[in-house]
Coordinates of N, CA and C and ligand atoms in Angstrom, one line a residue:
M1 N 19.7 -29.8 14.7 CA 18.5 -29.6 14.0 C 18.6 -28.7 12.4
T2 N 17.8 -29.1 11.5 CA 18.0 -29.1 10.4 C 17.5 -27.0 10.1
T3 N 18.3 -26.6 9.7 CA 18.2 -24.5 9.6 C 16.6 -24.9 7.9
L4 N 15.9 -24.1 8.6 CA 15.0 -23.8 8.1 C 14.9 -22.7 6.7
L5 N 15.2 -21.4 8.2 CA 15.2 -20.1 7.5 C 16.6 -19.9 7.8
E6 N 17.2 -19.0 7.1 CA 18.8 -17.6 7.5 C 18.2 -16.8 7.0
V7 N 18.2 -15.7 7.9 CA 18.3 -14.4 7.3 C 19.8 -13.5 7.9
D8 N 20.3 -13.5 6.7 CA 21.9 -13.3 7.0 C 21.8 -11.5 6.3
R9 N 22.2 -11.2 7.3 CA 22.7 -9.8 7.8 C 21.8 -8.3 6.4
I10 N 20.9 -8.6 6.8 CA 19.7 -7.9 6.2 C 19.8 -6.6 6.1
S11 N 19.8 -5.4 5.5 CA 19.1 -4.1 5.9 C 18.1 -3.9 5.1
V12 N 17.4 -2.8 5.4 CA 16.4 -2.6 4.1 C 16.4 -1.4 4.5
R13 N 16.0 -0.4 4.0 CA 15.7 0.9 4.1 C 14.2 1.5 3.2
Y14 N 13.6 2.6 4.4 CA 11.9 3.2 3.5 C 12.6 5.2 3.5
G15 N 12.9 4.9 1.7 CA 13.1 6.4 1.9 C 14.9 6.7 2.3
N16 N 14.8 7.5 3.6 CA 16.1 7.4 3.7 C 16.3 7.0 5.4
L17 N 15.3 6.2 5.8 CA 15.4 5.8 7.5 C 15.6 4.3 7.1
V18 N 16.6 3.8 7.5 CA 17.4 2.5 7.9 C 16.2 1.8 8.8
A19 N 15.5 0.8 8.2 CA 14.6 0.8 9.2 C 15.2 -1.3 10.3
L20 N 16.0 -2.1 9.0 CA 16.9 -2.7 9.7 C 18.4 -2.6 9.0
R21 N 18.5 -3.0 9.4 CA 20.5 -3.0 9.7 C 21.2 -4.0 10.3
D22 N 21.7 -4.8 9.0 CA 22.6 -6.6 9.5 C 22.0 -7.1 10.1
V23 N 20.8 -7.5 10.3 CA 19.5 -8.3 10.9 C 20.0 -10.0 10.6
S24 N 21.0 -10.4 11.5 CA 20.8 -12.4 11.3 C 19.6 -12.8 11.9
L25 N 19.1 -13.7 11.8 CA 19.2 -14.9 12.7 C 18.3 -15.8 12.0
T26 N 18.2 -16.9 12.6 CA 18.0 -18.6 12.4 C 17.1 -19.0 12.6
V27 N 16.1 -20.0 11.9 CA 15.3 -20.9 12.7 C 16.2 -22.3 12.1
A28 N 15.8 -23.2 13.1 CA 15.7 -24.4 13.1 C 14.0 -25.0 12.2
E29 N 14.2 -25.8 11.7 CA 13.0 -26.8 11.3 C 12.1 -27.4 12.8
G30 N 10.9 -27.3 12.6 CA 10.2 -27.1 14.3 C 10.1 -26.3 15.4
E31 N 11.2 -25.3 15.2 CA 11.9 -24.3 16.5 C 9.9 -23.6 16.1
V32 N 10.3 -22.9 17.8 CA 9.8 -21.5 17.7 C 10.1 -20.6 18.5
V33 N 10.9 -19.2 17.4 CA 11.5 -18.7 17.8 C 10.6 -17.4 17.6
C34 N 10.9 -16.2 18.9 CA 10.9 -15.4 18.9 C 11.1 -13.7 18.6
I35 N 10.6 -13.0 18.0 CA 11.9 -11.6 18.1 C 10.9 -10.6 19.0
I36 N 11.2 -10.3 20.0 CA 11.1 -9.2 21.1 C 11.5 -7.6 20.8
G37 N 10.7 -6.8 20.6 CA 11.3 -5.0 20.5 C 10.2 -4.6 20.5
P38 N 10.7 -3.1 21.6 CA 9.5 -1.9 21.2 C 9.5 -1.4 19.8
N39 N 8.1 -0.8 20.4 CA 7.2 -0.5 18.9 C 8.5 0.1 17.7
G40 N 8.3 0.3 16.8 CA 9.4 0.9 16.0 C 11.0 0.5 15.9
A41 N 10.8 -1.1 16.4 CA 12.0 -1.8 16.1 C 12.6 -2.3 14.8
G42 N 11.9 -2.8 14.6 CA 11.7 -3.1 12.9 C 11.0 -4.9 13.1
K43 N 10.8 -5.1 13.7 CA 9.4 -6.1 13.7 C 9.6 -6.8 12.8
S44 N 8.1 -5.9 12.2 CA 6.9 -5.9 11.0 C 8.3 -6.4 10.1
T45 N 8.8 -4.9 9.7 CA 10.0 -4.9 8.5 C 10.3 -6.3 9.0
T46 N 11.3 -7.3 9.2 CA 12.0 -8.3 9.3 C 10.9 -9.6 8.9
L47 N 10.0 -9.4 9.1 CA 9.0 -10.4 8.9 C 8.3 -10.1 7.2
A48 N 7.9 -8.7 6.9 CA 8.1 -8.3 5.6 C 8.7 -9.2 4.5
A49 N 10.5 -8.2 5.2 CA 11.7 -8.8 4.4 C 11.4 -10.1 3.8
I50 N 11.5 -10.9 5.0 CA 11.3 -12.7 4.4 C 10.3 -13.0 3.8
A51 N 9.0 -12.4 3.7 CA 7.5 -12.6 3.1 C 7.9 -12.3 1.9
G52 N 8.6 -11.6 2.1 CA 8.8 -10.4 -0.1 C 8.0 -9.6 0.3
G53 N 7.7 -9.1 1.2 CA 7.1 -7.8 1.1 C 7.2 -6.3 0.4
V54 N 9.3 -6.9 1.7 CA 9.8 -5.5 0.9 C 11.2 -6.1 1.3
T55 N 12.1 -5.6 0.4 CA 13.2 -6.1 -0.3 C 14.5 -5.3 0.3
P56 N 15.3 -5.9 0.8 CA 16.4 -5.9 1.3 C 17.3 -5.1 0.6
F57 N 18.3 -4.2 1.0 CA 19.0 -3.6 -0.1 C 21.0 -4.1 0.1
S58 N 20.9 -5.0 1.1 CA 21.9 -5.7 1.7 C 21.7 -7.0 2.0
G59 N 22.3 -7.9 1.7 CA 21.8 -9.3 2.8 C 21.4 -10.4 1.6
D60 N 21.2 -11.5 2.2 CA 20.7 -12.8 2.5 C 19.4 -12.9 3.0
I61 N 18.5 -13.7 2.2 CA 17.6 -14.4 3.4 C 17.2 -16.1 2.2
R62 N 17.4 -16.9 2.9 CA 18.0 -18.3 2.8 C 16.3 -19.5 3.5
L63 N 15.6 -20.1 2.6 CA 15.2 -20.8 2.6 C 15.3 -22.2 2.5
Q64 N 15.8 -23.6 3.2 CA 16.1 -24.3 3.3 C 16.8 -24.7 2.1
G65 N 18.4 -23.3 2.3 CA 19.1 -23.0 1.9 C 19.1 -22.4 0.2
E66 N 18.4 -22.0 -0.1 CA 18.2 -21.0 -1.2 C 17.5 -20.4 -1.2
S67 N 18.1 -19.0 -1.8 CA 18.1 -18.0 -1.5 C 17.0 -17.6 -2.0
I68 N 15.8 -16.3 -1.9 CA 14.6 -16.2 -1.4 C 14.4 -15.3 -1.8
L69 N 15.7 -14.5 -2.2 CA 15.8 -12.6 -1.9 C 15.5 -12.6 -3.6
G70 N 14.4 -10.9 -3.3 CA 14.2 -10.5 -4.2 C 12.5 -11.4 -5.4
R71 N 12.3 -12.2 -4.7 CA 11.4 -13.0 -5.0 C 10.0 -12.0 -4.8
Q72 N 8.7 -12.5 -5.6 CA 7.6 -12.2 -5.2 C 7.0 -12.4 -4.1
P73 N 6.1 -12.1 -3.2 CA 5.3 -12.5 -1.8 C 4.5 -14.1 -2.2
E74 N 3.9 -14.1 -3.7 CA 3.5 -15.4 -4.1 C 4.3 -16.5 -4.1
Q75 N 5.2 -16.1 -4.9 CA 6.2 -17.4 -5.1 C 6.8 -17.5 -3.3
I76 N 6.8 -16.9 -3.0 CA 6.9 -17.3 -1.3 C 6.8 -18.3 -0.7
A77 N 5.3 -17.7 -1.0 CA 4.5 -18.1 -0.2 C 4.1 -20.1 -0.9
R78 N 4.3 -20.4 -1.6 CA 4.4 -21.1 -2.4 C 5.3 -22.4 -1.8
L79 N 6.1 -21.7 -1.6 CA 7.6 -22.2 -1.1 C 7.3 -23.0 1.1
G80 N 6.4 -22.8 0.6 CA 5.6 -22.9 1.8 C 5.7 -21.8 3.6
L81 N 5.3 -20.4 2.9 CA 5.8 -19.8 4.5 C 4.4 -18.7 4.3
S82 N 3.7 -18.7 5.3 CA 3.2 -17.9 5.0 C 3.1 -17.2 6.8
L83 N 2.2 -15.6 6.5 CA 2.9 -14.6 7.9 C 1.5 -14.0 7.5
V84 N 1.0 -14.1 9.0 CA -0.5 -13.8 9.6 C 0.1 -12.4 10.5
P85 N -0.4 -10.9 9.6 CA 0.0 -9.9 10.4 C -0.4 -9.4 10.7
E86 N 0.5 -8.2 12.0 CA -0.3 -7.9 12.6 C -2.2 -6.9 12.1
G87 N -2.2 -6.9 13.7 CA -4.0 -6.8 13.4 C -5.0 -7.1 12.9
R88 N -4.9 -8.2 13.0 CA -6.0 -9.5 13.6 C -7.3 -8.9 12.0
H89 N -6.6 -9.2 11.7 CA -7.9 -8.6 10.1 C -8.0 -9.8 9.5
V90 N -10.0 -9.1 10.2 CA -10.8 -10.8 9.9 C -12.3 -9.4 8.6
F91 N -12.0 -10.4 7.7 CA -13.9 -9.6 7.5 C -15.4 -10.0 7.5
G92 N -16.0 -9.2 9.0 CA -16.3 -8.8 9.7 C -17.7 -9.4 9.6
T93 N -18.2 -8.8 8.4 CA -19.5 -9.7 8.3 C -19.3 -10.7 7.1
L94 N -18.5 -11.3 7.3 CA -18.2 -12.7 6.7 C -18.6 -13.9 7.6
T95 N -18.7 -14.8 7.2 CA -19.1 -15.9 8.4 C -17.5 -16.8 8.4
V96 N -16.9 -16.9 10.0 CA -16.0 -17.9 9.8 C -15.0 -18.2 9.0
E97 N -16.3 -19.4 8.5 CA -16.0 -20.7 7.2 C -15.8 -19.8 6.3
E98 N -16.4 -18.4 6.0 CA -16.1 -17.4 4.8 C -14.7 -17.1 4.7
N99 N -14.4 -16.8 5.7 CA -13.0 -16.2 5.8 C -12.3 -17.1 6.0
L100 N -12.1 -18.8 6.4 CA -11.2 -20.0 5.6 C -11.1 -19.3 4.5
K101 N -12.0 -19.8 4.0 CA -11.8 -20.0 1.7 C -11.5 -18.7 1.4
I102 N -11.4 -17.9 2.5 CA -10.4 -16.8 1.4 C -8.8 -17.4 1.2
G103 N -8.8 -18.1 2.3 CA -7.6 -18.3 2.7 C -6.9 -19.7 1.6
G104 N -7.6 -20.5 1.5 CA -7.9 -21.4 0.8 C -7.8 -20.6 -0.7
F105 N -8.6 -20.0 -0.3 CA -8.7 -19.4 -2.2 C -7.7 -19.5 -3.6
V106 N -7.0 -18.8 -2.6 CA -5.0 -18.5 -2.9 C -4.8 -20.1 -3.6
Q107 N -5.1 -21.1 -3.3 CA -4.8 -22.2 -4.1 C -5.3 -22.6 -5.5
G108 N -6.3 -22.2 -5.4 CA -7.5 -22.3 -6.4 C -8.1 -23.8 -6.3
D109 N -7.3 -24.5 -6.4 CA -8.4 -25.3 -6.4 C -9.7 -26.1 -5.3
R110 N -10.3 -25.8 -5.6 CA -11.5 -26.1 -5.1 C -11.6 -27.7 -4.2
S111 N -11.7 -28.4 -4.5 CA -11.0 -30.0 -3.1 C -10.1 -29.6 -2.8
T112 N -9.0 -29.9 -2.7 CA -8.2 -29.4 -1.9 C -8.4 -28.3 -0.7
A113 N -9.2 -26.9 -1.1 CA -9.7 -25.7 -0.5 C -11.0 -26.7 0.7
R114 N -11.6 -27.5 -0.4 CA -12.2 -28.5 1.3 C -12.2 -29.0 2.2
A115 N -11.1 -30.2 1.7 CA -10.7 -30.8 2.4 C -9.4 -29.8 3.5
D116 N -9.4 -28.6 3.2 CA -8.0 -27.6 4.3 C -8.8 -26.9 5.0
L117 N -10.5 -27.2 4.8 CA -11.6 -26.0 5.5 C -11.7 -27.1 6.6
D118 N -12.2 -28.5 6.2 CA -12.5 -30.1 7.0 C -11.5 -29.9 8.0
R119 N -10.0 -30.2 7.9 CA -8.8 -29.9 8.3 C -8.7 -29.0 9.8
M120 N -9.4 -27.3 9.0 CA -9.2 -26.2 10.1 C -9.9 -27.1 11.2
F121 N -11.3 -27.2 10.3 CA -12.1 -27.3 11.7 C -12.3 -28.2 12.8
T122 N -10.7 -29.8 12.5 CA -10.3 -30.3 13.3 C -9.7 -29.8 14.1
L123 N -8.5 -28.9 13.3 CA -7.4 -27.9 14.1 C -7.9 -27.1 14.6
F124 N -9.2 -26.6 15.0 CA -9.7 -25.6 15.6 C -10.9 -25.7 15.7
P125 N -11.5 -26.7 17.5 CA -12.8 -26.8 17.1 C -13.7 -25.8 18.0
R126 N -13.0 -24.6 18.6 CA -13.6 -23.2 19.1 C -13.9 -22.6 17.5
L127 N -13.4 -22.7 16.5 CA -14.0 -22.0 15.1 C -14.7 -22.9 14.3
A128 N -14.9 -23.6 14.6 CA -16.0 -25.1 14.2 C -17.2 -24.7 15.1
E129 N -17.0 -24.6 16.3 CA -18.5 -24.6 17.1 C -18.8 -23.0 16.5
R130 N -17.9 -22.1 15.7 CA -18.1 -20.4 15.2 C -18.9 -20.4 14.0
R131 N -18.5 -21.5 12.9 CA -18.1 -21.6 11.7 C -19.5 -20.6 10.8
T132 N -20.4 -20.5 11.1 CA -21.5 -19.9 10.5 C -21.2 -18.7 11.3
M133 N -20.7 -18.3 11.7 CA -20.9 -16.9 13.1 C -19.9 -15.4 12.2
P134 N -20.6 -14.4 11.5 CA -19.8 -13.4 11.6 C -18.5 -13.2 12.6
A135 N -17.4 -13.2 11.4 CA -16.4 -13.2 12.1 C -16.1 -11.9 13.3
G136 N -17.2 -10.7 13.0 CA -16.8 -9.6 13.5 C -17.4 -9.5 15.0
R137 N -18.3 -11.1 15.3 CA -18.9 -11.0 16.5 C -17.8 -12.0 17.3
L138 N -17.0 -12.7 17.1 CA -15.3 -13.1 17.9 C -15.2 -11.8 18.7
S139 N -14.5 -13.1 20.0 CA -13.9 -12.4 20.8 C -12.8 -12.2 20.1
G140 N -11.8 -11.5 20.9 CA -10.4 -10.5 19.9 C -9.0 -11.7 19.9
G141 N -9.5 -13.0 20.8 CA -8.8 -14.1 21.1 C -8.8 -14.8 19.4
E142 N -10.3 -15.2 19.7 CA -11.4 -16.2 18.8 C -10.6 -16.0 17.2
Q143 N -10.6 -14.1 17.2 CA -10.1 -13.3 15.8 C -8.8 -13.7 15.7
Q144 N -8.2 -13.4 16.2 CA -6.6 -14.4 15.8 C -6.6 -15.5 15.9
M145 N -7.1 -16.3 16.9 CA -7.6 -18.0 16.2 C -7.6 -18.1 14.9
L146 N -8.6 -17.6 14.2 CA -9.1 -17.2 12.8 C -7.8 -16.5 11.9
V147 N -7.8 -16.0 11.9 CA -6.3 -15.9 11.1 C -5.1 -16.6 10.8
V148 N -4.9 -17.0 12.2 CA -3.5 -18.1 11.9 C -4.3 -18.8 11.2
A149 N -5.5 -19.8 11.3 CA -6.7 -20.8 11.0 C -6.3 -20.2 9.4
R150 N -7.0 -18.7 9.0 CA -6.6 -19.0 7.3 C -5.1 -18.8 7.2
A151 N -4.3 -18.5 8.0 CA -3.2 -18.7 7.4 C -2.7 -19.9 6.6
V152 N -3.0 -20.7 7.7 CA -2.4 -22.7 8.2 C -3.4 -23.0 6.6
M153 N -3.9 -22.5 6.2 CA -5.1 -23.0 5.2 C -3.7 -23.5 4.0
T154 N -3.5 -23.1 3.7 CA -2.3 -23.4 2.8 C -1.0 -23.9 2.6
R155 N -1.4 -24.7 4.4 CA -0.8 -25.8 4.6 C 0.9 -25.2 4.4
P156 N 1.0 -24.1 5.0 CA 3.1 -23.7 5.1 C 3.5 -24.4 6.0
R157 N 5.4 -24.3 6.1 CA 5.5 -25.5 7.2 C 6.4 -23.9 7.7
L158 N 6.6 -22.8 7.3 CA 7.1 -21.7 8.2 C 5.8 -21.0 8.2
L159 N 5.5 -20.7 9.6 CA 4.4 -19.7 10.0 C 5.2 -18.5 10.7
L160 N 4.9 -17.1 9.8 CA 5.6 -15.6 10.8 C 4.0 -15.1 11.0
V161 N 4.2 -15.1 12.6 CA 2.8 -13.9 13.5 C 3.6 -12.9 13.4
D162 N 2.6 -12.1 13.6 CA 2.7 -10.4 13.7 C 2.4 -10.3 14.9
E163 N 2.7 -10.4 15.8 CA 2.2 -9.7 17.7 C 1.0 -10.4 17.7
P164 N 0.6 -11.8 17.7 CA -0.5 -12.0 18.1 C -0.8 -11.8 19.2
S165 N -0.2 -11.5 20.3 CA -0.3 -11.0 21.8 C -1.6 -9.7 22.1
L166 N -0.9 -8.9 20.8 CA -1.1 -7.3 21.0 C -2.6 -7.0 21.7
G167 N -3.1 -6.4 22.7 CA -4.4 -6.1 23.1 C -5.0 -7.1 23.8
L168 N -4.6 -8.4 24.2 CA -5.3 -9.3 24.4 C -4.6 -10.1 26.2
A169 N -5.7 -10.1 26.8 CA -6.1 -10.5 28.1 C -4.5 -11.1 28.2
P170 N -3.4 -11.9 29.6 CA -2.3 -12.7 29.6 C -3.6 -13.8 29.5
R171 N -4.3 -13.9 30.1 CA -5.3 -15.7 30.0 C -4.9 -16.5 28.6
I172 N -5.6 -15.3 27.9 CA -5.9 -15.0 26.4 C -4.7 -15.7 25.5
V173 N -3.6 -14.8 26.1 CA -2.2 -14.7 25.4 C -2.1 -15.9 25.8
D174 N -2.1 -16.6 26.8 CA -1.4 -18.2 26.7 C -2.8 -19.4 26.6
Q175 N -3.8 -18.7 26.0 CA -4.0 -20.0 25.1 C -4.1 -19.8 23.5
I176 N -3.4 -18.7 23.0 CA -3.3 -18.2 22.3 C -1.9 -19.1 21.7
Y177 N -0.7 -19.4 22.9 CA 0.5 -19.4 22.5 C 0.0 -21.7 23.1
E178 N -0.8 -21.3 23.4 CA -0.8 -23.3 23.7 C -1.2 -23.8 21.9
M179 N -2.1 -23.0 21.8 CA -3.0 -23.6 20.2 C -2.1 -23.1 19.1
L180 N -0.8 -22.8 19.4 CA 0.6 -22.3 18.0 C 0.9 -23.5 18.7
L181 N 1.6 -23.5 19.7 CA 2.0 -24.8 20.3 C 1.4 -25.9 19.3
D182 N 0.4 -26.3 19.5 CA 0.1 -27.6 19.2 C -0.3 -27.8 18.0
L183 N -0.7 -26.6 17.5 CA -0.4 -26.6 15.6 C 1.0 -27.0 15.0
R184 N 2.2 -26.9 16.3 CA 3.7 -26.9 15.7 C 3.5 -28.3 15.4
Q185 N 2.9 -29.1 16.5 CA 2.9 -30.7 16.7 C 2.0 -30.9 15.9
R186 N 1.0 -30.4 15.6 CA -0.2 -31.7 14.9 C 0.1 -31.0 13.3
A187 N 0.4 -29.6 13.1 CA 0.7 -29.2 11.4 C 1.9 -28.9 11.0
N188 N 3.0 -29.4 11.7 CA 4.3 -29.6 11.5 C 5.1 -28.6 11.1
L189 N 4.4 -27.7 11.8 CA 4.8 -26.0 11.4 C 5.9 -25.4 12.4
T190 N 6.5 -24.7 12.1 CA 8.1 -24.0 12.3 C 7.5 -22.3 12.5
L191 N 8.1 -21.9 13.7 CA 6.9 -20.6 14.1 C 8.3 -19.1 14.0
L192 N 7.7 -18.1 13.5 CA 8.5 -17.2 14.0 C 8.0 -16.1 14.1
I193 N 7.7 -15.9 15.7 CA 6.8 -14.7 15.8 C 7.3 -13.7 16.7
N194 N 6.3 -12.7 16.5 CA 6.8 -11.1 16.6 C 6.5 -10.7 18.0
E195 N 6.7 -10.3 19.1 CA 5.7 -9.8 20.3 C 7.0 -8.0 20.7
Q196 N 6.0 -7.4 21.0 CA 6.2 -6.2 22.3 C 6.5 -6.8 23.8
S197 N 6.2 -7.9 24.1 CA 6.5 -7.6 25.7 C 7.0 -9.4 25.6
S198 N 8.0 -9.6 26.8 CA 8.4 -10.8 26.6 C 7.8 -12.0 27.8
N199 N 7.1 -11.2 29.1 CA 7.2 -12.0 30.6 C 6.7 -13.8 30.0
R200 N 5.7 -13.5 28.7 CA 4.6 -14.9 28.7 C 5.4 -15.6 27.7
I201 N 6.2 -14.4 27.0 CA 6.7 -15.6 25.9 C 8.2 -15.8 26.1
L202 N 8.5 -16.3 26.8 CA 9.9 -17.2 28.1 C 9.1 -17.9 28.3
K203 N 8.4 -18.4 28.4 CA 7.6 -20.0 28.6 C 7.3 -20.6 27.1
H204 N 7.0 -19.4 26.0 CA 6.4 -20.2 25.1 C 7.8 -20.8 23.7
A205 N 8.5 -20.2 24.2 CA 9.8 -19.9 23.1 C 10.9 -20.8 22.7
D206 N 11.4 -21.6 22.2 CA 12.4 -22.1 21.6 C 13.9 -21.3 22.1
R207 N 14.0 -19.8 21.6 CA 14.5 -18.8 21.4 C 14.3 -17.7 21.2
I208 N 15.0 -17.0 21.6 CA 14.4 -15.0 21.7 C 15.5 -14.4 20.7
Y209 N 15.1 -13.0 20.5 CA 16.2 -12.6 19.5 C 15.4 -11.2 19.8
V210 N 16.1 -10.1 20.7 CA 15.4 -8.8 20.8 C 16.3 -8.3 20.1
L211 N 15.4 -7.3 19.2 CA 15.7 -6.2 17.8 C 15.4 -4.6 18.4
R212 N 16.0 -4.0 18.9 CA 15.7 -2.9 19.1 C 16.6 -1.9 17.8
G213 N 16.2 -0.2 17.3 CA 17.2 0.4 16.4 C 17.6 -0.1 15.2
A214 N 16.5 -0.9 14.5 CA 16.8 -1.9 13.4 C 17.7 -2.5 13.7
R215 N 18.2 -3.2 15.1 CA 19.7 -4.0 14.7 C 19.3 -5.3 16.4
I216 N 19.7 -6.5 16.1 CA 19.5 -7.2 16.6 C 20.4 -7.1 18.2
Q217 N 20.2 -6.9 18.7 CA 20.8 -7.0 20.4 C 21.3 -7.7 20.9
L218 N 20.4 -8.5 21.4 CA 20.3 -10.2 22.3 C 20.0 -11.4 21.5
E219 N 20.4 -11.9 21.1 CA 19.8 -13.4 20.8 C 20.2 -14.8 22.0
G220 N 19.2 -15.5 21.9 CA 19.6 -17.1 22.9 C 18.5 -17.4 23.3
T221 N 18.0 -18.7 23.7 CA 17.6 -19.6 24.0 C 16.3 -19.1 25.6
A222 N 15.7 -19.9 25.8 CA 14.8 -19.5 26.5 C 15.1 -19.2 28.0
A223 N 15.8 -20.3 28.1 CA 16.5 -21.1 29.4 C 17.5 -20.1 29.7
E224 N 18.1 -19.7 28.5 CA 19.5 -18.6 28.3 C 19.1 -17.5 29.4
L225 N 17.8 -17.3 29.0 CA 17.2 -15.6 28.8 C 16.6 -16.2 30.3
Q226 N 16.0 -16.6 30.7 CA 14.8 -17.4 31.9 C 14.8 -15.9 33.1
D227 N 16.3 -15.4 33.2 CA 15.1 -14.4 34.5 C 15.5 -13.0 33.7
G228 N 14.8 -12.8 32.4 CA 14.6 -11.5 32.2 C 15.4 -10.8 32.4
E229 N 16.5 -9.9 33.1 CA 17.7 -8.8 33.3 C 18.5 -8.6 32.0
A230 N 18.6 -9.6 30.6 CA 19.3 -9.7 29.9 C 18.6 -8.9 29.3
I231 N 17.9 -9.1 28.6 CA 16.1 -9.1 27.6 C 16.0 -7.4 27.8
R232 N 15.6 -7.3 29.4 CA 15.5 -5.5 29.3 C 16.6 -4.8 29.1
S233 N 17.7 -5.0 29.3 CA 18.7 -4.2 28.9 C 19.1 -3.8 27.8
A234 N 18.9 -5.2 27.0 CA 18.7 -5.1 25.1 C 17.6 -4.2 24.6
Y235 N 16.4 -4.6 25.6 CA 15.1 -4.3 25.2 C 15.0 -2.5 25.2
F236 N 15.5 -1.7 26.1 CA 16.0 -0.6 26.2 C 17.2 0.3 26.1
G237 N 17.8 -1.0 26.0 CA 19.4 -0.3 25.7 C 19.8 0.2 26.8
F238 N 19.8 0.0 28.1 CA 20.5 0.2 29.1 C 22.4 0.1 29.1
E239 N 22.9 1.0 29.7 CA 24.3 0.5 29.6 C 24.6 -0.5 30.7
D240 N 25.6 -0.7 30.6 CA 25.8 -2.0 32.0 C 25.4 -1.2 33.3
G241 N 25.3 -1.9 33.9 CA 25.1 -1.6 35.2 C 24.0 -0.3 36.0
A242 N 23.2 0.0 34.6 CA 22.3 1.0 34.9 C 21.0 0.2 35.4
T243 N 20.4 1.7 36.4 CA 19.5 0.3 36.9 C 17.8 0.9 36.6
A244 N 17.7 -0.3 35.8 CA 16.6 -0.7 35.1 C 15.2 -0.8 36.0
K245 N 14.5 0.5 35.3 CA 13.1 0.2 36.9 C 12.3 0.4 35.8
A246 N 12.2 0.6 33.9 CA 11.6 0.7 33.1 C 10.9 -1.1 33.0
E247 N 9.1 -1.6 33.1 CA 8.9 -2.4 32.1 C 8.3 -2.5 31.2
I248 N 8.9 -3.9 30.6 CA 8.3 -4.4 29.1 C 6.8 -5.0 29.0
P249 N 6.0 -4.0 28.2 CA 4.3 -3.9 28.9 C 4.2 -5.4 29.0
A250 N 3.6 -5.6 29.6 CA 2.9 -7.1 30.0 C 2.4 -7.8 29.0
Ligands
ADP301 N1 6.7 1.8 4.7 C1 6.8 2.2 5.7 N2 7.3 3.9 5.3 C2 8.3 4.4 5.7 N3 8.7 4.2 7.2 C3 8.3 2.3 7.2 C4 7.6 2.2 6.8 N4 6.9 1.1 7.4 C5 7.8 1.1 9.3 N5 8.5 2.2 9.3 C6 9.2 2.8 9.9 O1 10.4 1.9 10.2 C7 10.8 1.8 11.2 C8 10.5 -0.1 11.8 O2 9.1 0.1 11.7 P1 8.4 -2.0 11.8 O3 9.1 -2.7 11.4 O4 7.0 -1.1 11.4 O5 8.7 -1.5 13.5 P2 8.1 -2.6 14.9 O6 7.0 -3.4 14.2 O7 8.9 -3.7 15.5 O8 6.9 -1.8 15.3 C9 10.1 2.7 11.9 O9 10.5 3.7 12.6 C10 8.8 2.3 11.4 O10 8.3 4.0 11.0
MG302 MG1 5.5 -3.9 13.8

């Protein structure tokens, strides 16, 4: 498989706080890769660094072999990368359609935006049914779909999604992942996703990185990490042989 994204030993600081230390990861074309880690691990900072929102003080980030370090977020977006930030922010009083248009507006061209809007309603039939509804009246799962659809309006090839499962019921989490995996097929997307929990993610991701305390602690394929024990140790930082009673949030 061709490598699409290479994060190569990046370190990021906010003032005196080192939020990422020598973080490396790769994402191949067509993969679904998940970064799992507790609150404060550095997950959002990792996605922000890739999308150009923060600049690492060391290391490099390459998209299709070309360094994107230090470029503006808009420049990086134009290379085919789109970020869905955490928090499912929608414009609550605007309709579903208007929310999507805001995503397409970034491109500027009106006829393209129209075609992209139609494409979104084909890709997301649930949103098509609710196109004239104020986004604030959608369920949490539907709002997550909407923010993903808005990010896909610009036809990215790499989509970064920050904690899509947060606060959603397990059944809805599965629906969100079904949607994301379906998008991978139908919109040729590659996905890098942040999550705090691991149990459902193991079902859906190809590969997983565990991030804790600003560092990558563990990486492996979902098959390799299937029993969850190694993930739990890396997530909580247990020493070898420690009895791990703590549970990663569902
Ligand atoms: N804008 C910021 N300014 C200062 N510290 C920040 C900022 N954003 C995040 N941090 C800190 O950096 C660390 C990593 O945060 P973050 O990347 O948001 O972790 P996660 O997404 O895994 O919860 C945390 O200690 C957090 O408090
Ligand atoms: Mg975060």
